[in-house]
XYZ file of C-alpha atoms in Angstrom:
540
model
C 34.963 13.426 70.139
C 38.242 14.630 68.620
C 38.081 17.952 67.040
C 39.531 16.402 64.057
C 37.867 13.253 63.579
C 33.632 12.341 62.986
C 31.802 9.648 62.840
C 31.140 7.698 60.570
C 27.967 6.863 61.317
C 26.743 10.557 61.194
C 27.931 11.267 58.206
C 26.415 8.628 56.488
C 22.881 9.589 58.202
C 23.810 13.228 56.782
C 24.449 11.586 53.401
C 21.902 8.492 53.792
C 19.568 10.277 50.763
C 22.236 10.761 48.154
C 23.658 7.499 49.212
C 20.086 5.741 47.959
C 20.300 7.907 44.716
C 23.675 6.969 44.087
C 22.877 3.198 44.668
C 19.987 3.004 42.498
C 19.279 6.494 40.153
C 15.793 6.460 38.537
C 15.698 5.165 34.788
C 15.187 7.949 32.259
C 13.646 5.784 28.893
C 15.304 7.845 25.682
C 11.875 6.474 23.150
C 8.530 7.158 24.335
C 7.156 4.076 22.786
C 7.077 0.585 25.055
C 8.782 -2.024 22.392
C 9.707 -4.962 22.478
C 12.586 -7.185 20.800
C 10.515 -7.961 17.724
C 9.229 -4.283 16.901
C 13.135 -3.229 17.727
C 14.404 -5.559 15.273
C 11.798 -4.209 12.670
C 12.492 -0.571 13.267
C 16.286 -1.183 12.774
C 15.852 -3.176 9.875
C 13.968 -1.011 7.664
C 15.841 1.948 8.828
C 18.893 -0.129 7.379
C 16.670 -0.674 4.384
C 15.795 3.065 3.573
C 17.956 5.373 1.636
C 15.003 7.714 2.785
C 14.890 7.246 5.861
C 18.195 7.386 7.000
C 18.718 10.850 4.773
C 15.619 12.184 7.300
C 17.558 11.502 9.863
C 20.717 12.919 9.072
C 18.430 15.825 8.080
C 16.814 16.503 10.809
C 20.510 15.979 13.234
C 21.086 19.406 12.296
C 18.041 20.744 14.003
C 17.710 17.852 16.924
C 20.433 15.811 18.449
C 18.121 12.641 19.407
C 16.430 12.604 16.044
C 16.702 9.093 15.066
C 14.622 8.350 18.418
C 12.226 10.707 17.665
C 11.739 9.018 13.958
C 11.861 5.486 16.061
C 8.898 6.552 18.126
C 6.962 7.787 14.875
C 7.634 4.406 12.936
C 6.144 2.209 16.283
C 3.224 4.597 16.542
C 2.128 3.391 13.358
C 3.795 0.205 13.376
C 2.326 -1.623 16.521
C -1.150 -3.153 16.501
C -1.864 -1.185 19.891
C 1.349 1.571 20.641
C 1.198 2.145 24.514
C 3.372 4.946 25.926
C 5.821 5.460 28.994
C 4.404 7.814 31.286
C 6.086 11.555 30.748
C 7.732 11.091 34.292
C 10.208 8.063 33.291
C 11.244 9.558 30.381
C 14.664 11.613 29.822
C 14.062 15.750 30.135
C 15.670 15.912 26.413
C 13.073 13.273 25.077
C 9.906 14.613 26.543
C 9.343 16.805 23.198
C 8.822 13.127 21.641
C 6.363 12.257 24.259
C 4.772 15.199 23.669
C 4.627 14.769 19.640
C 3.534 10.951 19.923
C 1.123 11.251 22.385
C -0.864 13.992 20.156
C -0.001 11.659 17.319
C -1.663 8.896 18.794
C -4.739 11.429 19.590
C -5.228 13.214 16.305
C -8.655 12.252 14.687
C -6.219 10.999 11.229
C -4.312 8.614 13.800
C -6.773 5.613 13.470
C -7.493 5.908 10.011
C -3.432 5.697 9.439
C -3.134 2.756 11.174
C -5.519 0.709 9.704
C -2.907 0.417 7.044
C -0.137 0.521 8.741
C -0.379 -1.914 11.478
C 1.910 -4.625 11.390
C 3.003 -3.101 7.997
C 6.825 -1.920 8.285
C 7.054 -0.638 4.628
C 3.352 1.244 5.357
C 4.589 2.610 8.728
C 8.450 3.653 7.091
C 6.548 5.610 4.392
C 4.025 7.022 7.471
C 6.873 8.507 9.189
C 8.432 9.929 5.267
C 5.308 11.311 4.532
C 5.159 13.659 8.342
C 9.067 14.251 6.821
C 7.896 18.060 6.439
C 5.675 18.416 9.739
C 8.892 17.139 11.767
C 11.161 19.062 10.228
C 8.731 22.581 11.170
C 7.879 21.222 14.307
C 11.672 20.743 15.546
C 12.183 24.399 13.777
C 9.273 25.607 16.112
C 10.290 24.036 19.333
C 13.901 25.066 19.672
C 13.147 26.509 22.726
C 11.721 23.553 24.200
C 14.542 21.468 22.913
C 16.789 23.807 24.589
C 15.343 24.175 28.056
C 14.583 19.739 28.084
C 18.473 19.502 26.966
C 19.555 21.920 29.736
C 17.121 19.900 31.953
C 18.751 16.802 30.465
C 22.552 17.956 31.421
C 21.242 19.356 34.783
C 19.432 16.035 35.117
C 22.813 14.030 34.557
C 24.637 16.214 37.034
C 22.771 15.919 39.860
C 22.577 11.739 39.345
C 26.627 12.724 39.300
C 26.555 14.482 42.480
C 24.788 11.775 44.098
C 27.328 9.290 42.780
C 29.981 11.715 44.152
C 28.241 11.577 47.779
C 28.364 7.736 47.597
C 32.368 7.729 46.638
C 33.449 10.205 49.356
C 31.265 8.039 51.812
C 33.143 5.006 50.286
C 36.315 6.614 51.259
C 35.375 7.325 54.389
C 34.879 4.298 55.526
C 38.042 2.799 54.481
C 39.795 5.538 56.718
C 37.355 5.017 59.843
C 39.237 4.162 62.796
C 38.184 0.843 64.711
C 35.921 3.321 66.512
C 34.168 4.626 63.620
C 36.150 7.874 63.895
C 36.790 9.677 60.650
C 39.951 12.257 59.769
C 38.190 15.371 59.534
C 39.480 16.261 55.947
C 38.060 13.287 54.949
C 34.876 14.152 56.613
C 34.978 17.585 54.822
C 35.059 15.832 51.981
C 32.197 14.280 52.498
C 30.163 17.098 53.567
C 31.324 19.252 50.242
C 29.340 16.088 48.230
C 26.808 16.451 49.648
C 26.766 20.304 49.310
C 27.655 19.934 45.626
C 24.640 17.332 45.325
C 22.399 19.233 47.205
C 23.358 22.453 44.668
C 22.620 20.045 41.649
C 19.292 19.125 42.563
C 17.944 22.297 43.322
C 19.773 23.237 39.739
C 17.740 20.076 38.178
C 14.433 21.237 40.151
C 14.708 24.663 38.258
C 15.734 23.744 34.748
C 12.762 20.960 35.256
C 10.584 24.077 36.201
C 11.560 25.709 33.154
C 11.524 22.919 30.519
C 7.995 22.416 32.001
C 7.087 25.518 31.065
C 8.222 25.621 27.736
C 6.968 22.751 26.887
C 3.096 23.823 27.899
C 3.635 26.353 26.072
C 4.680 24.431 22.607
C 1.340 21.390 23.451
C -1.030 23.947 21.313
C 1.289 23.776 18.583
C 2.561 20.445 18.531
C -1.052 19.031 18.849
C -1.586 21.475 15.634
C 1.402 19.879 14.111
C 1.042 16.193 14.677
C -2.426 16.579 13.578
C -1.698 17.765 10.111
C 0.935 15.374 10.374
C -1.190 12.394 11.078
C -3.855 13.166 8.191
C -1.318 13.941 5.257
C 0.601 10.239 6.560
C -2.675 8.944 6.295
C -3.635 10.477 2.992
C -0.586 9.430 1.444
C -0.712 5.693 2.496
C -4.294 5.322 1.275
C -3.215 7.178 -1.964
C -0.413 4.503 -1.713
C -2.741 1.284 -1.097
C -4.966 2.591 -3.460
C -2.389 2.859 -6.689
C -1.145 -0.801 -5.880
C -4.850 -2.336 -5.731
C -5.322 -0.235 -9.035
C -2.720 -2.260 -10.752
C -3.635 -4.992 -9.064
C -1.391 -6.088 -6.198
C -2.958 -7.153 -3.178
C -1.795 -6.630 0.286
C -1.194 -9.853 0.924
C 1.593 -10.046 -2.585
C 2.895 -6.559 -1.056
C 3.613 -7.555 2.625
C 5.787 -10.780 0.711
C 7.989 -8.477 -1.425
C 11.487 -7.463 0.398
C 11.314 -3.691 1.424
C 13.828 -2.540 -1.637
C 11.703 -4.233 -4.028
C 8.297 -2.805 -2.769
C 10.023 0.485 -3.048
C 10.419 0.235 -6.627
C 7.445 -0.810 -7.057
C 5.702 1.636 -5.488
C 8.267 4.379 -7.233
C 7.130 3.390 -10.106
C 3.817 3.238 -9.849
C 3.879 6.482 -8.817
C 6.113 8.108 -11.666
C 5.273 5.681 -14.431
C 3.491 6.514 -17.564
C -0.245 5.702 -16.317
C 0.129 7.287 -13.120
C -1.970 9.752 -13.956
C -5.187 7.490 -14.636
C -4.653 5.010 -11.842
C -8.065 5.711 -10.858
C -9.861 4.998 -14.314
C -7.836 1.705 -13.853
C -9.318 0.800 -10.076
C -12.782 1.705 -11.349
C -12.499 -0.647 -15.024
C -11.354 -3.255 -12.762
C -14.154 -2.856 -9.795
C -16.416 -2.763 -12.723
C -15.709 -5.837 -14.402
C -15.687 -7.114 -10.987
C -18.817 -5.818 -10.416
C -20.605 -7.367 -13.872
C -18.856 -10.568 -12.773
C -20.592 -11.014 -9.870
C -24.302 -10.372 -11.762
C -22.959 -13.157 -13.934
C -25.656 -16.405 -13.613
C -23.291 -19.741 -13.154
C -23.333 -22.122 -15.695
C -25.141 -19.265 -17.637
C -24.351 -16.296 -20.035
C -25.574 -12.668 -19.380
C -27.336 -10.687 -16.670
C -29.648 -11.705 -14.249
C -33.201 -10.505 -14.831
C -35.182 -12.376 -12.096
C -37.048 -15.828 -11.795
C -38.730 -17.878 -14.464
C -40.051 -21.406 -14.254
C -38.171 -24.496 -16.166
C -36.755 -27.611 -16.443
C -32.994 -26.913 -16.769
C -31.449 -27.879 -14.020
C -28.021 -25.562 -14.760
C -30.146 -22.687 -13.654
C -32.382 -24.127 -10.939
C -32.550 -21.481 -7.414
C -30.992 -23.088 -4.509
C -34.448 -22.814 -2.646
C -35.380 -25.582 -5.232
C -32.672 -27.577 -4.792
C -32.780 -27.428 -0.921
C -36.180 -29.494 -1.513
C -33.928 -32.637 -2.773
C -32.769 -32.379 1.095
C -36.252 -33.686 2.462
C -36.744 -37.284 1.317
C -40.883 -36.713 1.451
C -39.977 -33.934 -1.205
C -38.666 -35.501 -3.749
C -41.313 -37.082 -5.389
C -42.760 -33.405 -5.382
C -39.135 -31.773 -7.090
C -39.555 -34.561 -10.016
C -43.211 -33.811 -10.684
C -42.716 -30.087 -11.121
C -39.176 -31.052 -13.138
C -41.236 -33.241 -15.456
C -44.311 -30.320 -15.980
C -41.485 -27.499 -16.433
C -42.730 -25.842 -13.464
C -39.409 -25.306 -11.332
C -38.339 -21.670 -10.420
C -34.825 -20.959 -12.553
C -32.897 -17.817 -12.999
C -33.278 -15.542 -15.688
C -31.072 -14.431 -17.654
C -30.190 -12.454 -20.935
C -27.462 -11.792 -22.877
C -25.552 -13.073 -26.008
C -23.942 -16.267 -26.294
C -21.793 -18.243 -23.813
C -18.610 -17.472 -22.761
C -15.513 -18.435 -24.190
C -12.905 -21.137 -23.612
C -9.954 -19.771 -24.834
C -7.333 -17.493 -24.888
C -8.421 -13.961 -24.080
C -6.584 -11.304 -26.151
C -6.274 -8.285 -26.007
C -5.416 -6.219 -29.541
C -4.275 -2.575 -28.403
C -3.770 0.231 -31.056
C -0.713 2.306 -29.568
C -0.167 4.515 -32.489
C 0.168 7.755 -32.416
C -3.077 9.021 -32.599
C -3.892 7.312 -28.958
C -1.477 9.989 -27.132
C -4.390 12.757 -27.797
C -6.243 13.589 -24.627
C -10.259 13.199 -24.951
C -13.019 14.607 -21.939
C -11.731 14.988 -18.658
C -8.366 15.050 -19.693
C -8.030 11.252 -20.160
C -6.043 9.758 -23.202
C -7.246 6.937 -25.505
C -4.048 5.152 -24.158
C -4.975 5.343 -20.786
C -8.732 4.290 -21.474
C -7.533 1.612 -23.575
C -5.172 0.070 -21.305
C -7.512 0.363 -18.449
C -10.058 -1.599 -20.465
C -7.192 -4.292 -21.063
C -6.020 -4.757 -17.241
C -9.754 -5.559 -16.693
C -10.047 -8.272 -19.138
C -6.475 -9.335 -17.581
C -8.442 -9.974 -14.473
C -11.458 -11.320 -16.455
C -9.142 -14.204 -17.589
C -7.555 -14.596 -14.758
C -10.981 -14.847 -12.842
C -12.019 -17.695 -15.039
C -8.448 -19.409 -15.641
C -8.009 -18.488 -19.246
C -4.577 -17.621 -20.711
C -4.428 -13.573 -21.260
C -2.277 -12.430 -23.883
C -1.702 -8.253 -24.893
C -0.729 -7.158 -28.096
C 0.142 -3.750 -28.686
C 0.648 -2.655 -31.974
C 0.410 0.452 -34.066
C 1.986 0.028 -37.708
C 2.868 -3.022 -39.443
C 6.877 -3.638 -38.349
C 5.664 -2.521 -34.755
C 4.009 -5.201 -32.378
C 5.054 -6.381 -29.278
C 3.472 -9.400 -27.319
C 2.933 -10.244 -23.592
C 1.329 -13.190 -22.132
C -0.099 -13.795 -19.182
C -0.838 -17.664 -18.146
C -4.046 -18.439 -16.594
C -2.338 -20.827 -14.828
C 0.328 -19.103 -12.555
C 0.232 -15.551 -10.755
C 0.737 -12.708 -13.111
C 3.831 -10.725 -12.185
C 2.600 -6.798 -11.070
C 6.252 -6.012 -12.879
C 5.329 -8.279 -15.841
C 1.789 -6.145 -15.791
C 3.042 -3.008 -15.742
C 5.716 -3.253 -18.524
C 2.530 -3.910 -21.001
C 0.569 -1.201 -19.536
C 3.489 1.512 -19.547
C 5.043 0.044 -23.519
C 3.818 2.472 -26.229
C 5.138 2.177 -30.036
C 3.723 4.676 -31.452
C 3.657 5.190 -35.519
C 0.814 4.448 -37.979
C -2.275 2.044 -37.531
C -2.752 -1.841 -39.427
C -4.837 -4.163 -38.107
C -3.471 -7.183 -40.420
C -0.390 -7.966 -38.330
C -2.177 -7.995 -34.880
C -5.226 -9.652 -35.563
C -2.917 -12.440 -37.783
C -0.842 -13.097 -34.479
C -3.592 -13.172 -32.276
C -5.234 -16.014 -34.496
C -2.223 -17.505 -34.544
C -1.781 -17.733 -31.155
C -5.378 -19.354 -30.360
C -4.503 -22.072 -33.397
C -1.710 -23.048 -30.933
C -3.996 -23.027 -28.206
C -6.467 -25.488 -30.014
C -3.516 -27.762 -31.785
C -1.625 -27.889 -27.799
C -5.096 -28.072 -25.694
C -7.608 -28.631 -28.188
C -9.195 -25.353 -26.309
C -11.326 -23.422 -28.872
C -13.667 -20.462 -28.719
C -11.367 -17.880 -27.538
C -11.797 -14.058 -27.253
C -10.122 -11.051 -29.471
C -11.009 -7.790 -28.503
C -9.658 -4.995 -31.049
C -9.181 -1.540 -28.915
C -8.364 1.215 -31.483
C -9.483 4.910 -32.523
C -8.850 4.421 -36.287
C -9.641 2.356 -39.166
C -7.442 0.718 -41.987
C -7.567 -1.241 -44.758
C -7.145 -5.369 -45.032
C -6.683 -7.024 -48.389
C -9.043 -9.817 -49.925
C -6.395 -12.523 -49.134
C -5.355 -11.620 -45.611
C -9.931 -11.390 -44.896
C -10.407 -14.779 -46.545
C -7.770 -16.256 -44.594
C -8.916 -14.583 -41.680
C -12.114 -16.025 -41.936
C -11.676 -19.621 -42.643
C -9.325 -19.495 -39.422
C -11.934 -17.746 -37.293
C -14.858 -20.609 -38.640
C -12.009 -23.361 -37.764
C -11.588 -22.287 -34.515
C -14.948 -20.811 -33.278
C -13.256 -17.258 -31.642
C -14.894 -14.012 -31.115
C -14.103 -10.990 -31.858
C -15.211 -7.877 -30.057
C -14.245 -3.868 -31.391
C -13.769 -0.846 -29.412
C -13.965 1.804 -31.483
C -12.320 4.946 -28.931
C -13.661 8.177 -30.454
C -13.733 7.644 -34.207
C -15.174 9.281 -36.917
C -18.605 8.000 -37.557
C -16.974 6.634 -41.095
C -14.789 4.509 -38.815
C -17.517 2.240 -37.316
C -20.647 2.849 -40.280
C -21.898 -0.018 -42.040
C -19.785 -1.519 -44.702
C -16.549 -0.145 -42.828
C -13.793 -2.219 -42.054
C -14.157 -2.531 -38.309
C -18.085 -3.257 -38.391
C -17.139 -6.370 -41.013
C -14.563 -7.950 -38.860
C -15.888 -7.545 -35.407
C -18.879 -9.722 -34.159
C -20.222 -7.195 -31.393
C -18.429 -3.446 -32.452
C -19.130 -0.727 -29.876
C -17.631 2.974 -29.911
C -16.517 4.994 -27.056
C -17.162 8.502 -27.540
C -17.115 9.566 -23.617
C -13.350 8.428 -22.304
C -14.733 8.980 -18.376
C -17.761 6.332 -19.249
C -16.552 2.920 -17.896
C -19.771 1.845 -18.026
C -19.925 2.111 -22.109
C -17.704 -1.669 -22.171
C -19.786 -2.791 -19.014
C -21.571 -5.839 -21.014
C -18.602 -6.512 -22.656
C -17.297 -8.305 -19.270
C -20.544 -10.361 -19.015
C -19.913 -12.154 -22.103
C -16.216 -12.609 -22.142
């Protein structure tokens, strides 16, 4: 062979490795997180979405270059109904520090209790990956080592795939300047052998820096683990806290997972910094309890359950009794114990039957309801909580709802709430945050309320409605505005009901102004007792 010519044929068998690489170079994923199209499209739209998110990621750029994958990864974790991972050996050297922090994500004990409300959720899972905002931010300060060693890895990574690329061009060229014979110059030759030197050089370079970003990265698992725990249970803690303040004003998931992202942000803004954001748990727990006496309600009967008596009215009959009407030989036996009295009914006591009407809700917002009572919990913020529940005692039995909030006599504001159409959380809130403050008359607010249930009965011919006066003082009502008040309340059959919050005991003693208006007065001297208005949602 000519000194300066080889063959081609060798020097592809001495390049035939970095040839393959060069053809097909292994795939290094940049997310750790297997997604598909639909779970892309949902990460980039609420990223688009949030103000929030987008300033934690321009955040944490000045710590970690690939930060917006690493906040992609989070938001699947949480987001998908089962998150399955790429194994660590397909993924880029500079992204393995996201493997790691997912993967102990995924394993932390606060992991599965986070995703029971975040699943499916992309508003839940964007707020997830806010609230681990300050356990990303440390981590990436603790790790810089490891983010330096996986990014040198990273380069040497892309350098070597370079050099391989490099063998597969010279070899290229070599061909085109092969001889019929398969001879090749011998510069050109050279020039192959040098790529292959060079790509040899760069893997052995990649080998170490993998070596060392290995290293540093075992060394970092203790505290990432540490890390993503903590992170995990204060996500988890603060979507529960979340979920919990929007069933305490009412909104179900369902109503929350409708609402576009930017207005479920507001929302949930200002549930959290509104004025009754305090006592969002004495709310939850009036409304679980008037749930609560709902359900030991008798149907077609007022009052609480007792137990079993024997009858004849067939309202209150047990199903057991009427399962007998099932079995044609029984019959004859149902209509002889019907006609003695001797069939098994539920018991029940209480006062009279519920109403038909409006319910309305009379709220004293003077300024006397600001004080704070036992455990640190306003009249305001008892008295509203009492008046969301009988929102969702209306509601629960299709009655119209109406608030009135008053205080003195040129201050009274009025919101209604149809029984017949969804009541907006927005709607709800702007009655529960409104306070007028000022003096105290009951002659204004009472007089509107009644007017409002005449309308009912002269438009629906719907009578016995409800009036429940919350207040912690008492005032006085002239002769002519009492007389009038009580014709109206004989015309139209309505109830009224008095919650006296921590009031002198002049306020509520016999002969005072509240105990000769109100049909059933009671007075709350314990603002943590729910329980003290319990029977007041059995008979409304």
């Amino acid at each position: 062979m000519d000194e300066e010519t080889e063959r081609l044929d060798a020097l592809t068998q001495q390049a035939g490795r970095w040839l393959a690489l060069s053809a097909s170079p292994a795939e290094r994923h940049t997310t750790a997180v297997v997604a598909g199209p639909y779970d892309r499209v949902a990460w980039r739209d609420v990223y688009a979405r949030s103000a929030a998110l987008r300033e934690l990621a321009a955040q944490l750029l000045t710590r970690h270059a690939h930060a917006p994958d690493l906040l992609a990864d989070v938001f699947l974790c949480a987001y998908q109904a089962a998150p399955r991972l790429r194994d660590s050996t397909v993924m880029a050297p500079s992204r393995l520090l996201h493997h790691q922090v997912v993967t102990a994500l995924t394993q932390s004990p606060g992991f599965a209790a986070l995703r029971r409300d975040t699943a499916g959720d992309a508003y839940a899972a964007a707020m997830a990956v806010l609230a681990q905002a300050s356990a990303l931010r440390g981590l990436l300060e603790r790790s810089r080592e490891v983010r330096e060693r996986t990014g040198r890895a990273d380069r040497a990574r892309q350098e070597a795939e370079a050099a391989a690329a490099a063998v597969g061009e010279a070899l290229r060229q070599a061909a085109e300047k092969a001889d019929g014979q398969g001879q090749v110059p011998a510069p050109v030759a050279a020039a192959v052998r040098r790529a292959v030197g060079a790509a040899e050089a760069a893997e052995d370079e990649a080998r170490r820096e993998d070596g060392a970003a290995g290293q540093a990265m075992a060394a970092a698992v203790p505290g990432i683990r540490s890390a993503a725990r903590n992170a995990a249970s204060a996500a988890a803690e603060a979507v529960r806290q979340e979920a919990a303040l929007m069933r305490a004003w009412g909104v179900d998931a369902g109503e929350t997972e409708r609402m576009p992202f930017e207005e479920r942000a507001r929302l949930a803004e200002r549930l959290r910094s509104g004025r009754l954001a305090r006592w969002a748990e004495l709310i939850g727990r009036f409304r679980q309890m008037a749930a609560g006496e709902r359900a030991r309600k008798v149907e077609h009967a007022t009052g609480e359950l007792v137990g079993v008596t024997l009858g004849d009215d067939l309202s209150r009959v047990i199903p057991s009794e009427l399962a007998v009407l099932g079995v044609p030989e029984l019959r004859a036996v149902f209509a002889a114990r019907y006609a003695a009295g001797e069939l098994m009914l539920y018991d029940s006591r209480g006062e009279q039957g519920t109403g038909r009407g409006a319910v309305i809700a009379c709220v004293d917002t003077s300024h006397s309801m600001y004080a704070e009572g036992p455990g640190g919990v306003t009249r305001e913020a008892w008295s509203k909580a009492c008046a969301l529940a009988l929102l969702d005692q209306a509601r629960h039995a299709g009655r119209d709802f109406v608030g009135i909030l008053f205080s003195a006599a040129d201050k009274l504001q009025v919101f209604r709430f149809p029984g017949d159409r969804p009541a907006r959380v927005t709607d709800v809130l702007d009655f529960a945050e409104t306070f007028l403050g000022g003096g105290t008359d009951f002659q204004r607010p009472l007089g509107t309320a009644a007017k409002i249930l005449e309308e009912e009965f002269d438009d629906a011919s719907r009578a016995r409605g409800d009036i429940v006066l919350i207040t912690d003082d008492a005032c006085e009502v002239s002769e002519t505005w009492t007389r009038l008040w009580n014709e109206i309340k004989r015309r139209l059959d309505f109830r009224l009901f008095g919650i006296a919050i921590a009031t002198p005991g002049t306020a509520t003693a016999s002969g005072s102004v509240l105990e000769s208006l109100c049909d059933n007065l009671r007075t709350v001297d314990d603002l943590t007792d729910v329980h003290t208005t319990a029977d007041l949602f059995r008979v409304i």
